[in-house]
Coordinates of C-alpha atoms in Angstrom, one line a residue:
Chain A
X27 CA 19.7 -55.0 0.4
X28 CA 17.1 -57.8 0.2
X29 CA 17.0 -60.2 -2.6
X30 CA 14.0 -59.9 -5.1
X31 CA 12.7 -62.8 -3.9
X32 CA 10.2 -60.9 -1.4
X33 CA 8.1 -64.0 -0.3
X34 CA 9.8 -67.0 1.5
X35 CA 7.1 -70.0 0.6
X36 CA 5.5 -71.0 -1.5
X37 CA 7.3 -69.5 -4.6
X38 CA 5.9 -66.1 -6.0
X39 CA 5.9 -67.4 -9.5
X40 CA 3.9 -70.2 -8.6
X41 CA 1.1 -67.9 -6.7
X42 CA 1.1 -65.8 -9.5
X43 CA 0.4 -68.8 -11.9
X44 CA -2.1 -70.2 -10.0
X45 CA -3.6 -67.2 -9.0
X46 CA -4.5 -66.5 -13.0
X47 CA -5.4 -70.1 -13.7
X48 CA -7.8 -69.8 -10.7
X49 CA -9.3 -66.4 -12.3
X50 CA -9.1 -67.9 -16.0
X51 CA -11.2 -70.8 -15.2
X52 CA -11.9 -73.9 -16.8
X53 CA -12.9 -73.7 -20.9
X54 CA -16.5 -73.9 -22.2
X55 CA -16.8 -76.7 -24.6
X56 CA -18.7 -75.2 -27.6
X57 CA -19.9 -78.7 -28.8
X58 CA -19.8 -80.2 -32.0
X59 CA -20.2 -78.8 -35.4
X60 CA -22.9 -80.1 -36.3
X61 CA -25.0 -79.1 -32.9
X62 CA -24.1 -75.8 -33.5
X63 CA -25.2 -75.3 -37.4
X64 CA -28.3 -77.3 -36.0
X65 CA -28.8 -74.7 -33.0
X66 CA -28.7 -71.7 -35.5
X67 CA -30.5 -73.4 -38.4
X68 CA -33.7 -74.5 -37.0
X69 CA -34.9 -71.2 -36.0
X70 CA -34.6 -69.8 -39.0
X71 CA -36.4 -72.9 -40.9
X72 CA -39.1 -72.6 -38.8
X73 CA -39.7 -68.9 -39.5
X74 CA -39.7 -70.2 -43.3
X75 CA -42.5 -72.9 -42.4
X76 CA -44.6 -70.6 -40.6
X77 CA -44.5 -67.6 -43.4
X78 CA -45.1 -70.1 -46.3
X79 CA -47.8 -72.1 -44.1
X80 CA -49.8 -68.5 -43.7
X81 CA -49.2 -67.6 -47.5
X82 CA -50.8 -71.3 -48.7
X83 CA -53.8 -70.4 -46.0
X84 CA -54.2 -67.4 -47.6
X85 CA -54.3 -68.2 -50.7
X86 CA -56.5 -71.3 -50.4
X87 CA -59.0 -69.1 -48.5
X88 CA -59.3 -67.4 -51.9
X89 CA -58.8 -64.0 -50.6
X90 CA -57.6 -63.3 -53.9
X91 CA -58.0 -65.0 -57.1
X92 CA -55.2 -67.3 -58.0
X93 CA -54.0 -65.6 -61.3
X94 CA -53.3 -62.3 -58.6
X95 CA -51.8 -64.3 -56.2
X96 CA -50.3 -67.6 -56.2
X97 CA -49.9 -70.5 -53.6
X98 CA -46.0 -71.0 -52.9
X99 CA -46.1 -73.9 -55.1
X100 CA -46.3 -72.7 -58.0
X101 CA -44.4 -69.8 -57.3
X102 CA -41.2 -72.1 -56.4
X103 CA -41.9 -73.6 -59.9
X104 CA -41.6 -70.5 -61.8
X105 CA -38.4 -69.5 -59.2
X106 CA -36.6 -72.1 -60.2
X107 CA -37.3 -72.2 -63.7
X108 CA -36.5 -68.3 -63.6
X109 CA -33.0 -69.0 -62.1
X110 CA -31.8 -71.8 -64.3
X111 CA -32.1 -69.1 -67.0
X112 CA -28.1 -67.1 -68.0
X113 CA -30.0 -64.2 -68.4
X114 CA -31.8 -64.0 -65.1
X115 CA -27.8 -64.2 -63.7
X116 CA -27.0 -61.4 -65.9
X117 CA -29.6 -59.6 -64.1
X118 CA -28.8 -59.9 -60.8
X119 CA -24.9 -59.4 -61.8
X120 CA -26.3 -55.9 -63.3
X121 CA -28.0 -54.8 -60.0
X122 CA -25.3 -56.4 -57.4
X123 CA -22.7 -54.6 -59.5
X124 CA -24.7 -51.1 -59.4
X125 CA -25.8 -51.6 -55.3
X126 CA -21.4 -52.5 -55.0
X127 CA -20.3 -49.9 -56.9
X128 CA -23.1 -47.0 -55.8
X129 CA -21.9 -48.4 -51.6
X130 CA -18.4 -48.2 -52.1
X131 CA -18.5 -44.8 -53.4
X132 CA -20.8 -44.0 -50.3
X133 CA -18.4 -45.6 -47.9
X134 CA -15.3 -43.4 -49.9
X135 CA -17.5 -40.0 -49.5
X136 CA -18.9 -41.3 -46.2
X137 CA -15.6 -41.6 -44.7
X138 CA -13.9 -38.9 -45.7
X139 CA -16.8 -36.3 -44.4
X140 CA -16.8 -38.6 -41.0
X141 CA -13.1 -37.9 -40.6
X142 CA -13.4 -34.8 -41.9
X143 CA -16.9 -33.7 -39.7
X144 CA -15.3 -35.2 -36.1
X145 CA -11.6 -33.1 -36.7
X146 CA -13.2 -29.9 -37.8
X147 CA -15.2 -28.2 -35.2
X148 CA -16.7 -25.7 -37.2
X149 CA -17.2 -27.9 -39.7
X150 CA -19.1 -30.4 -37.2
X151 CA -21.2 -27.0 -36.2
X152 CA -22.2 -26.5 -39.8
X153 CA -22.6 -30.0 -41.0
X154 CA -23.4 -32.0 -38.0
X155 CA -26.9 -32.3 -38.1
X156 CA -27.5 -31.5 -42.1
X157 CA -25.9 -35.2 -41.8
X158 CA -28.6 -36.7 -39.3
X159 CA -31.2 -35.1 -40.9
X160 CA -30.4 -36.2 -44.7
X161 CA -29.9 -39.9 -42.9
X162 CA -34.2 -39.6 -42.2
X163 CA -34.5 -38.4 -45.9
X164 CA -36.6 -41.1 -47.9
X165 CA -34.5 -41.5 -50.9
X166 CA -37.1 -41.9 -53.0
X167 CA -37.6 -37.9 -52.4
X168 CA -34.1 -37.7 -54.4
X169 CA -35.1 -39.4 -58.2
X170 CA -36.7 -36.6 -59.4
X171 CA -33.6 -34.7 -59.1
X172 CA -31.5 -36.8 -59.8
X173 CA -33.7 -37.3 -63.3
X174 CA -33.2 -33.9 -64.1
X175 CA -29.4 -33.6 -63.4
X176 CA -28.2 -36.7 -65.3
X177 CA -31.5 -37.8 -67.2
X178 CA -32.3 -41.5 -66.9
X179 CA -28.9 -43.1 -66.8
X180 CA -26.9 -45.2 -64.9
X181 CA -25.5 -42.1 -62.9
X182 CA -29.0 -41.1 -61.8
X183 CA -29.6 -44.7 -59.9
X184 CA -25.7 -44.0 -58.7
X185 CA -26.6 -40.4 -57.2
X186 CA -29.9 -41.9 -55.2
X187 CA -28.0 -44.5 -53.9
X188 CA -24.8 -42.8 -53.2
X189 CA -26.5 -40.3 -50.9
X190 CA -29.0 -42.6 -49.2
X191 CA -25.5 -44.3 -48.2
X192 CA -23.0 -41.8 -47.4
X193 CA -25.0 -40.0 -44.3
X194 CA -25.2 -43.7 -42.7
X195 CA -21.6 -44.1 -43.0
X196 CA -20.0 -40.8 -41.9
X197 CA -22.7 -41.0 -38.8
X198 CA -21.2 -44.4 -38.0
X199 CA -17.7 -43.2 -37.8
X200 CA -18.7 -39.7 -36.5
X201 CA -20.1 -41.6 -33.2
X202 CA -17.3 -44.5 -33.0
X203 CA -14.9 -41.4 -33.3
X204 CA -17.1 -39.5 -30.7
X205 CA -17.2 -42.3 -28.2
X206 CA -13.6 -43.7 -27.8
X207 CA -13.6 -44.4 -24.1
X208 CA -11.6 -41.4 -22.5
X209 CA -9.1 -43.8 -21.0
X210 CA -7.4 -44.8 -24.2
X211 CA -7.3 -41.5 -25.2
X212 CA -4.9 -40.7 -22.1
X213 CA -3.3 -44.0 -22.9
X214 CA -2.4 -42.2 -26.0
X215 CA -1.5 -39.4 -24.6
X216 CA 0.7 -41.1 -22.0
X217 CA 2.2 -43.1 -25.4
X218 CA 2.8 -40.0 -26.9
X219 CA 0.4 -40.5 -29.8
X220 CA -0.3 -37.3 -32.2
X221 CA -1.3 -36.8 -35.4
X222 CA -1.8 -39.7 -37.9
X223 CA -0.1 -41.8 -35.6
X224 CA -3.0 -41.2 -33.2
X225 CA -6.0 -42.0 -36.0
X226 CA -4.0 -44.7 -37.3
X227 CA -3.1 -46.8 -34.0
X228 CA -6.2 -45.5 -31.4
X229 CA -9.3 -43.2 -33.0
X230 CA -9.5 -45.4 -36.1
X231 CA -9.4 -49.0 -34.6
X232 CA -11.4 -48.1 -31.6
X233 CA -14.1 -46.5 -34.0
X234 CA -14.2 -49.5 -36.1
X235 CA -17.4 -51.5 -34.1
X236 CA -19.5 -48.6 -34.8
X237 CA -18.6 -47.6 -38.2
X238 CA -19.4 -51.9 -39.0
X239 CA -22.8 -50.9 -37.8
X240 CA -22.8 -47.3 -40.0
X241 CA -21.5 -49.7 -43.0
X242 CA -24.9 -52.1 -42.3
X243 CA -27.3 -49.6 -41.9
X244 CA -25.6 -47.9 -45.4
X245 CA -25.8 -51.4 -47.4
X246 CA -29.5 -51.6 -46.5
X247 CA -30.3 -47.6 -47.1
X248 CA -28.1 -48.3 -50.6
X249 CA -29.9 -51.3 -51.6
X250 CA -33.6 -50.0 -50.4
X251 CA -32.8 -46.4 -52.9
X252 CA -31.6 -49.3 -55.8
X253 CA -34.7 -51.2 -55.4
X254 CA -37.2 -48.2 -56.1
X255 CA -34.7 -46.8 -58.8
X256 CA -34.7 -49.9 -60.6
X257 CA -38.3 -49.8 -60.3
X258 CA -38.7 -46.1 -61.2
X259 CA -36.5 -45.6 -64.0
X260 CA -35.6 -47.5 -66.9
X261 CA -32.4 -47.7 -68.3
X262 CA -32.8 -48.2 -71.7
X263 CA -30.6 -51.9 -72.6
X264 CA -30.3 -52.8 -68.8
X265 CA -32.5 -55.5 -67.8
X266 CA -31.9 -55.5 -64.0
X267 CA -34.0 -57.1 -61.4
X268 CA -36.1 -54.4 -60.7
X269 CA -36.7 -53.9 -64.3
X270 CA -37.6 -57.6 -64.6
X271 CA -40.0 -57.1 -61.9
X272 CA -42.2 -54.4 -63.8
X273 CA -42.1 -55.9 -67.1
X274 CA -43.8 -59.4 -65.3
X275 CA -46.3 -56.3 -63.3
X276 CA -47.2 -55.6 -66.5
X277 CA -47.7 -58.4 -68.4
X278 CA -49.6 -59.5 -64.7
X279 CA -47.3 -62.3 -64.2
X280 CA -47.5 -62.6 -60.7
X281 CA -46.0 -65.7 -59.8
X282 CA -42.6 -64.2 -61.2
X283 CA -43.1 -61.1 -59.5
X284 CA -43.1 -62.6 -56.3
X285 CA -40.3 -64.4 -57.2
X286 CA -38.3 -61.5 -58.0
X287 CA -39.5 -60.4 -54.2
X288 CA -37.8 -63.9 -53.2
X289 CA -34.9 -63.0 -55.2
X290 CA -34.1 -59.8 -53.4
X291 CA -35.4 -61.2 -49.9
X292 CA -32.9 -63.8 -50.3
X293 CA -29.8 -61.3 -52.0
X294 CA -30.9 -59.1 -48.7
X295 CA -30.7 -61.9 -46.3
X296 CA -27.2 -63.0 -47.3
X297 CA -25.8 -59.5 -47.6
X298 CA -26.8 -58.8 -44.1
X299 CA -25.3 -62.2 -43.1
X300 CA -21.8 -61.3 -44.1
X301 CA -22.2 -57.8 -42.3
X302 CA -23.5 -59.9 -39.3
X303 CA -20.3 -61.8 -39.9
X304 CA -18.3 -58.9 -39.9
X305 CA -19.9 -57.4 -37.0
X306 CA -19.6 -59.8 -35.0
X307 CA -15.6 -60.8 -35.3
X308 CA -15.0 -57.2 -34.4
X309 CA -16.8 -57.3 -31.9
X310 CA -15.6 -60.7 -30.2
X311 CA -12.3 -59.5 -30.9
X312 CA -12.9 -56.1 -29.2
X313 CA -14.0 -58.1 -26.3
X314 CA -17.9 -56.6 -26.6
X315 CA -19.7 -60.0 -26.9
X316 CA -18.2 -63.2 -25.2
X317 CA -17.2 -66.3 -27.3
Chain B
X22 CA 23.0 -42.2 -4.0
X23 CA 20.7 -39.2 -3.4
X24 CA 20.5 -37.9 -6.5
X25 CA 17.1 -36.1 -7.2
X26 CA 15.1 -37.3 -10.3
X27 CA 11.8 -35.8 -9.4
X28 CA 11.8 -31.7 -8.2
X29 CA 8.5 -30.3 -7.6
X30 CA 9.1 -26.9 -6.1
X31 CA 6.3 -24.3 -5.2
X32 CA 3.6 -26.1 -7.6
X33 CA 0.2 -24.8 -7.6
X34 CA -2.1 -25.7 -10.5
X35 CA -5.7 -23.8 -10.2
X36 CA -8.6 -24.9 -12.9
X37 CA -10.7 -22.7 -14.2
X38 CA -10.6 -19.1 -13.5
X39 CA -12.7 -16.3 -11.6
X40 CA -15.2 -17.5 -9.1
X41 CA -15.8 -21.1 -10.6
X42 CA -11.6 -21.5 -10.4
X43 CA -10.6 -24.5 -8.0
X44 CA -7.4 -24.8 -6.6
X45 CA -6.7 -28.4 -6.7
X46 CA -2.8 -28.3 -5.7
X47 CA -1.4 -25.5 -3.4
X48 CA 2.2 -24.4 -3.0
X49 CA 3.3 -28.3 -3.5
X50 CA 6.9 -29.2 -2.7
X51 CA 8.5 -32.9 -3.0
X52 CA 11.9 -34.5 -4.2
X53 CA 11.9 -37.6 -5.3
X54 CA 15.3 -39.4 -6.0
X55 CA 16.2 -41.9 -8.0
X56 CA 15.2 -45.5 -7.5
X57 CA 12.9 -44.3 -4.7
X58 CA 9.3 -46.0 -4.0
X59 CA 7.1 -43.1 -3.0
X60 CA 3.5 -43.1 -2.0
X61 CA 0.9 -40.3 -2.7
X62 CA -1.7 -40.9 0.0
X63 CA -4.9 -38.5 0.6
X64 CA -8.6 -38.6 0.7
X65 CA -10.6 -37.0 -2.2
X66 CA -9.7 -34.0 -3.6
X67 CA -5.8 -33.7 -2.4
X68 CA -5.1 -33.3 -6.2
X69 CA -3.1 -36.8 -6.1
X70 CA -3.9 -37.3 -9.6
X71 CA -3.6 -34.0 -10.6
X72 CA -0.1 -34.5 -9.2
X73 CA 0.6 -37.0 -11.1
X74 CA -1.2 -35.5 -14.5
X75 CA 1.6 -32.5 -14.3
X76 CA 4.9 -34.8 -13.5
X77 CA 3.5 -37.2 -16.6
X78 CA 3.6 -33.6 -18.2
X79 CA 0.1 -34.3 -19.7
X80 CA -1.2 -31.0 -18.0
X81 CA 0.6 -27.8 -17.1
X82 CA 1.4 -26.6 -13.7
X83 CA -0.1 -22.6 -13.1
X84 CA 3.1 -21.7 -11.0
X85 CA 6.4 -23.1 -9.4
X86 CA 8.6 -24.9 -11.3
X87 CA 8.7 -28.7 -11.9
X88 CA 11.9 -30.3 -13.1
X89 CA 12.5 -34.1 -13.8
X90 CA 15.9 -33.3 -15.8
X91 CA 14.4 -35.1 -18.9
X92 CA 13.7 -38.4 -17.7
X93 CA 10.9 -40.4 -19.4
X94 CA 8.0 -41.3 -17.5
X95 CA 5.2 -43.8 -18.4
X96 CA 1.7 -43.4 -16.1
X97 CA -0.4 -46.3 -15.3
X98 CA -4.2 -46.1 -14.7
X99 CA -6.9 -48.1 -12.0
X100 CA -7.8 -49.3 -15.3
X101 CA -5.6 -51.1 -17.5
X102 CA -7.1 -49.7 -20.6
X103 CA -5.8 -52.0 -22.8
X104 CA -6.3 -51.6 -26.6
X105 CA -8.8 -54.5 -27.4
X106 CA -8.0 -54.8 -31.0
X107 CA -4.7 -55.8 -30.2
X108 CA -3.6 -59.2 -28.5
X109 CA -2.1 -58.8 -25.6
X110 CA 1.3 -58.8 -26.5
X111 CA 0.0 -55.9 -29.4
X112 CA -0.1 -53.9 -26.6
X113 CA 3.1 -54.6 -25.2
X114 CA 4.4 -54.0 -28.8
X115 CA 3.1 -50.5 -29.3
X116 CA 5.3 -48.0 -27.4
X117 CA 7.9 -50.4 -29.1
X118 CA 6.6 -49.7 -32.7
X119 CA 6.1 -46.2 -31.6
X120 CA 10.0 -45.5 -31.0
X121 CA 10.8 -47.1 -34.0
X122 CA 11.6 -50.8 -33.1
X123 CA 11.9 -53.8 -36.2
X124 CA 9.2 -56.1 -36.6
X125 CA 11.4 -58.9 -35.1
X126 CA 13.5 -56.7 -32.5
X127 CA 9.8 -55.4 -30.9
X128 CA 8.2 -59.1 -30.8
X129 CA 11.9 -60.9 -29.0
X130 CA 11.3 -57.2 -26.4
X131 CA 7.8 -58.0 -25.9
X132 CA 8.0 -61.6 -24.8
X133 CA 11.1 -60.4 -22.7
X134 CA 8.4 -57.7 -20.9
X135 CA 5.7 -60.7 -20.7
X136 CA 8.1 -62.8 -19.0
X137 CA 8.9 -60.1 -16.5
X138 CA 5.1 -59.9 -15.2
X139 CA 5.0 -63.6 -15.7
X140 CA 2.9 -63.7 -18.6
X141 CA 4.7 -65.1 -21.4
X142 CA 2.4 -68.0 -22.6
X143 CA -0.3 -64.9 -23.0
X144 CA 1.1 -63.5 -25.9
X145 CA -1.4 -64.1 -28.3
X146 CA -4.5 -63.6 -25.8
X147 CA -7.4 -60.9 -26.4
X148 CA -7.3 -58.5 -23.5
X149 CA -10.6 -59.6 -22.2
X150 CA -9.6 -63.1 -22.0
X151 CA -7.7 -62.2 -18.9
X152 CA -8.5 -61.3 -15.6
X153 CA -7.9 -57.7 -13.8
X154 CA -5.1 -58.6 -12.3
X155 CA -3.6 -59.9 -15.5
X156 CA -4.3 -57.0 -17.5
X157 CA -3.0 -54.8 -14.6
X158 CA 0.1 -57.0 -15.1
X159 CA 0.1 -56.1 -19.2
X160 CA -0.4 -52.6 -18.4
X161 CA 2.9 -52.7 -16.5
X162 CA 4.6 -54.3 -19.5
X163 CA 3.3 -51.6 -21.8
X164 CA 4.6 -49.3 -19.1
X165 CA 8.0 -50.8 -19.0
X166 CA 8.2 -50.7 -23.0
X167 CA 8.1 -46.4 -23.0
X168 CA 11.7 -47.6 -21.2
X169 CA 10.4 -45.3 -18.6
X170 CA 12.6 -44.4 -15.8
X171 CA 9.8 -42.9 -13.6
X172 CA 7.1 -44.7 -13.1
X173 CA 3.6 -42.8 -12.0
X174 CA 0.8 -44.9 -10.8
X175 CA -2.8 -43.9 -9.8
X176 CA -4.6 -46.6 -8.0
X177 CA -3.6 -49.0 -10.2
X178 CA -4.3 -51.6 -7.8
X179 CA -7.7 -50.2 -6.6
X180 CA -9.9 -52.1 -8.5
X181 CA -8.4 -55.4 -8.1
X182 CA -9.7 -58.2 -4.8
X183 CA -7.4 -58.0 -1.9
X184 CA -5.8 -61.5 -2.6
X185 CA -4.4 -60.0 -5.8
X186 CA -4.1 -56.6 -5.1
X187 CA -1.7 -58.4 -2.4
X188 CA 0.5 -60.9 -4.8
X189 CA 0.7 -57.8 -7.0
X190 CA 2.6 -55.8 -4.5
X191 CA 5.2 -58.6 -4.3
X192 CA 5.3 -58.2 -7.9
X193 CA 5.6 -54.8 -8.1
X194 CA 8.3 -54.7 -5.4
X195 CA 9.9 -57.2 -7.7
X196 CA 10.3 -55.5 -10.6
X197 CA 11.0 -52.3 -9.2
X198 CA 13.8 -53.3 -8.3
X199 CA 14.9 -55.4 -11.1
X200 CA 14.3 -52.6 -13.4
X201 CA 15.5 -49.6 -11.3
X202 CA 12.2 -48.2 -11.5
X203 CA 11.8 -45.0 -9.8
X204 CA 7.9 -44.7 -8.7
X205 CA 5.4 -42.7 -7.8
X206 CA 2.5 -44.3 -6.1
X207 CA -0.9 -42.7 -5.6
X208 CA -3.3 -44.8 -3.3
X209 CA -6.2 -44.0 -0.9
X210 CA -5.0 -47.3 0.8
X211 CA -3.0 -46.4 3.9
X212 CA -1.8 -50.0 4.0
X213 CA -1.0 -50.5 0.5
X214 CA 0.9 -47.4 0.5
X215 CA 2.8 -48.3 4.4
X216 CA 3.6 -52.0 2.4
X217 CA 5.1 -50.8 -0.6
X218 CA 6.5 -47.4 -0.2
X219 CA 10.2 -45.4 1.1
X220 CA 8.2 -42.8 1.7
X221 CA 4.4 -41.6 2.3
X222 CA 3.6 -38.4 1.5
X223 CA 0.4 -37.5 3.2
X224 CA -1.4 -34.7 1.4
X225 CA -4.6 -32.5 2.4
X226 CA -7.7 -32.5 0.3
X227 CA -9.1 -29.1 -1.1
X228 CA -6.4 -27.9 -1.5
X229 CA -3.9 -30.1 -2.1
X230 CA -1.4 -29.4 0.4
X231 CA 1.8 -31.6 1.6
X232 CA 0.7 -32.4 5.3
X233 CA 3.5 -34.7 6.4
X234 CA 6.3 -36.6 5.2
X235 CA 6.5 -40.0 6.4
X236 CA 9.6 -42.4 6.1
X237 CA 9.1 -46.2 6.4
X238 CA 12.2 -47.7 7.2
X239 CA 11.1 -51.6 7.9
X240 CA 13.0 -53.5 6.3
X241 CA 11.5 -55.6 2.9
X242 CA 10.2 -57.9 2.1
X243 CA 7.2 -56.4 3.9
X244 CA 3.6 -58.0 4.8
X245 CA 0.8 -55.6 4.8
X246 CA -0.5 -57.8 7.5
X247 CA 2.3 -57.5 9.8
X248 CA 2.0 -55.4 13.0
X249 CA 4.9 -53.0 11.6
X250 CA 3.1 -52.2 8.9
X251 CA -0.6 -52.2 10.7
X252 CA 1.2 -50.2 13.5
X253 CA 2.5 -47.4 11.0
X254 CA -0.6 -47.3 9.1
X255 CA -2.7 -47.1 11.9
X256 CA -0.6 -43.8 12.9
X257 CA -1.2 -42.7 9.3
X258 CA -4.6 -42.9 9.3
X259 CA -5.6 -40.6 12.3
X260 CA -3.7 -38.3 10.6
X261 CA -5.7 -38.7 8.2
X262 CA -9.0 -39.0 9.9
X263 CA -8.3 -35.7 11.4
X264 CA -7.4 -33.8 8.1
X265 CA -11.1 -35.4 6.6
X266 CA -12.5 -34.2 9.7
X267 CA -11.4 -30.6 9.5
X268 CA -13.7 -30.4 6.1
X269 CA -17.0 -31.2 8.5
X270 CA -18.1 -27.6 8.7

């Protein structure tokens, strides 16, 4: 019987080891901190330059008169006076907590029809596409119904953007559950995964880049079916940003009305930021995108 | 020592039915015994996988019997189909975690597996951050974790360059016979399958037939470039060359 050792020279540990530092390769240096908030900054603050640069442009070619629409300066002014104000805070705190509370029901509902849809065949066959097809449903189309089942209240805004939501999030999961790569499902089969087991420690985890991406696109459905139901209906008491917004329409204030649009450009931009953040760490950890 | 871990007696396994049915294995017979290295070789379509699909008990055989008197069997893959949301020794962990195994108990097991494919400063590595041969090498230490006694594997090495498709033999041989492995080999690779294997069984393509038997008794540590093992392949391979031939017309 021959020892393990199968190769005489040089040592088979040692060709292994070098073999993988060989394929490893050297590491990229990413640079310093500072370079890199610098790379990703400027970009973006030249984007700013060039959209305020074409509003003052506009404005000073007095396409418009100023009362209707205001240079940038003077918009600022009133921006920042309007957000040094408690009761502008208030505001926003009103219509972040209704867009939180109106996504995380979506993503409950959401994910339980995903799971639900992609175990059930029949139930795929019935509901399958009423999902897709309520996904290209304008949510405005929903108020008025919503105004006749619960009135104007808090749960009519919750109804609107509940189901402009939902469809986004079970079709994220639906696909991520669809598309687990057919190797790891006979990895799971060779591990002898069944049953929760199997959803818990392969379908769910491999599903998770794409239901991030279902849970992005249902923020910004979500927020978009808020935005016109603030606008549209008026909760009596509950002075929320979209609210806000009309009231300064009607009193022609324009200069806060386009700071309210600044306002929930800006809530927008950081929201998507965080999903973006999200997004991306599953998806460098999942190997899709290098480092 | 000739005890029989492995009977496949009669198999046939036919997918489909009516005139779309294929017959992919036909009237297959092989023993395997117990701490044997055995090679499936064939060109396309000899049902190789297929074989390998009914001993890892994943599919069912149509008639015959198949018997591997409840041994465990783990099956490795040409891809190493790692789980990316684990690190690399999350992988290793999972058949562990799966039978049962404490938090510490599977992590001190784990390293042990690493260390046996060499990789125990990769622990905490994504998947991707390796290379193929690496995760090949992962995929073994996953395998070894099911505490398999037969091990199946289908071209595992196929995808890999020829430098480390050829330090992983060594490996393999290695821990084959460290661990007492009992394998089952498929390749299209005559050499591969002359360099590692007892046996190679040489099968026909469409259907899936056993065409010859062949021992390899040189003794190991084998090089797949030595004449011996060129010599022997090169006999295997006309055998082969004619059986791809026959399917001209």
């Amino acid at each position: 019987m021959p020892t393990s050792e199968t190769v005489t020279s040089p040592k088979a540990a040692d060709q292994v080891t070098g073999l993988d530092a060989l394929e490893l390769g050297p590491k990229a240096d990413k640079g310093a901190l500072a370079g890199r908030v610098w790379r990703s900054a400027w970009p973006k603050l030249l984007a700013i330059t060039i959209a305020v640069l074409a509003w003052q442009a506009v404005v000073w070619a007095q396409w418009k008169p100023e009362y209707l629409l205001p240079g940038p300066g003077a918009v600022l002014t009133e921006l920042l006076d309007i957000v040094s104000t408690p009761d502008f805070w208030s505001g926003v705190q009103l219509t972040l907590t209704r867009a939180l509370s109106g996504f995380v029901l979506a993503v409950v509902i959401g994910t339980v029809v995903g799971v639900a849809v992609s175990r059930f065949a029949p139930l795929r066959a019935a509901i399958g596409s009423l999902i897709t097809g309520l996904q290209t449903m304008p949510s405005v189309m929903w108020f008025p119904l919503a105004i006749l089942l619960f009135q104007i209240s808090e749960s009519a805004i919750l109804f609107v953007v509940v189901i402009g939501a939902a469809p986004s999030v079970a079709n994220g999961l639906i696909s991520g559950i669809d598309y687990v790569p057919r190797t790891w499902l006979r990895v799971g089969q060779v591990l002898g995964l069944k049953g929760v087991a199997k959803y818990r420690h392969l379908i769910l985890p491999a599903a998770l880049p794409s239901f991030i991406s279902g849970l992005k696109q249902g923020w910004a459905f979500s927020w978009r079916s808020l935005m016109a139901g603030e606008l549209l209906l008026t909760v009596p008491g509950a002075l929320s940003i979209g609210v806000r917004m009309q009231n300064a329409r009607d009193l022609v204030d324009a200069q806060a009305v386009l700071s309210y649009i600044i306002v929930v450009l800006i809530i927008g931009i950081i929201i998507d930021a965080l999903f973006n953040v999200a997004d991306n760490a599953a998806r460098k950890r999942w190997g899709l995108i290098s480092n | 020592m000739s005890n029989t871990v492995v009977t496949i007696d009669d198999v046939s396994k036919q997918y489909g039915s009516g005139s779309s049915a294929l017959l992919a294995l036909d009237h297959v017979s092989l023993e395997v015994r117990q701490g044997e290295f055995v090679c499936l070789l064939g060109a396309s379509g000899c049902g190789k996988s297929t074989l390998l699909s009914l001993v890892a008990g994943l599919d069912k055989i149509s008639s015959g019997t198949l018997d591997i008197g409840g041994k465990k069997v783990s099956l490795m893959f040409q891809e190493a189909a790692l789980f990316p949301w684990l690190s690399v020794a999350g992988n290793v962990e999972l058949p562990l975690r799966l039978q049962g195994l404490g938090k510490a108990e599977r992590r001190k097991r784990a390293q042990e597996l690493l260390e046996i494919v060499r990789l125990a400063g990769f622990g905490d590595k994504r998947p991707h951050e390796l290379s193929g041969g690496m995760r090949q090498r992962v995929a073994l230490a996953r395998a070894l974790a099911q505490n398999a006694d037969i091990l199946l594997m289908d071209e595992p090495f196929g995808a890999l360059d020829a430098m480390t498709r050829d330090i992983l033999h060594d490996e393999l041989e290695r821990i084959w016979r460290e661990q007492d492995l009992t394998v089952l080999f498929v390749t299209h690779n005559v050499r591969e399958a002359v360099r590692l294997g007892d046996r190679v069984i040489l099968l026909s393509s469409r259907p899936g037939r056993v065409l010859e038997d062949f021992a390899i008794t040189h003794p190991r540590p084998r090089r797949i470039d030595s004449p011996e093992v060129s010599g022997q392949a090169a006999e295997i391979t006309d055998r082969l060359r004619a059986e791809v031939a026959r399917h001209a017309n």
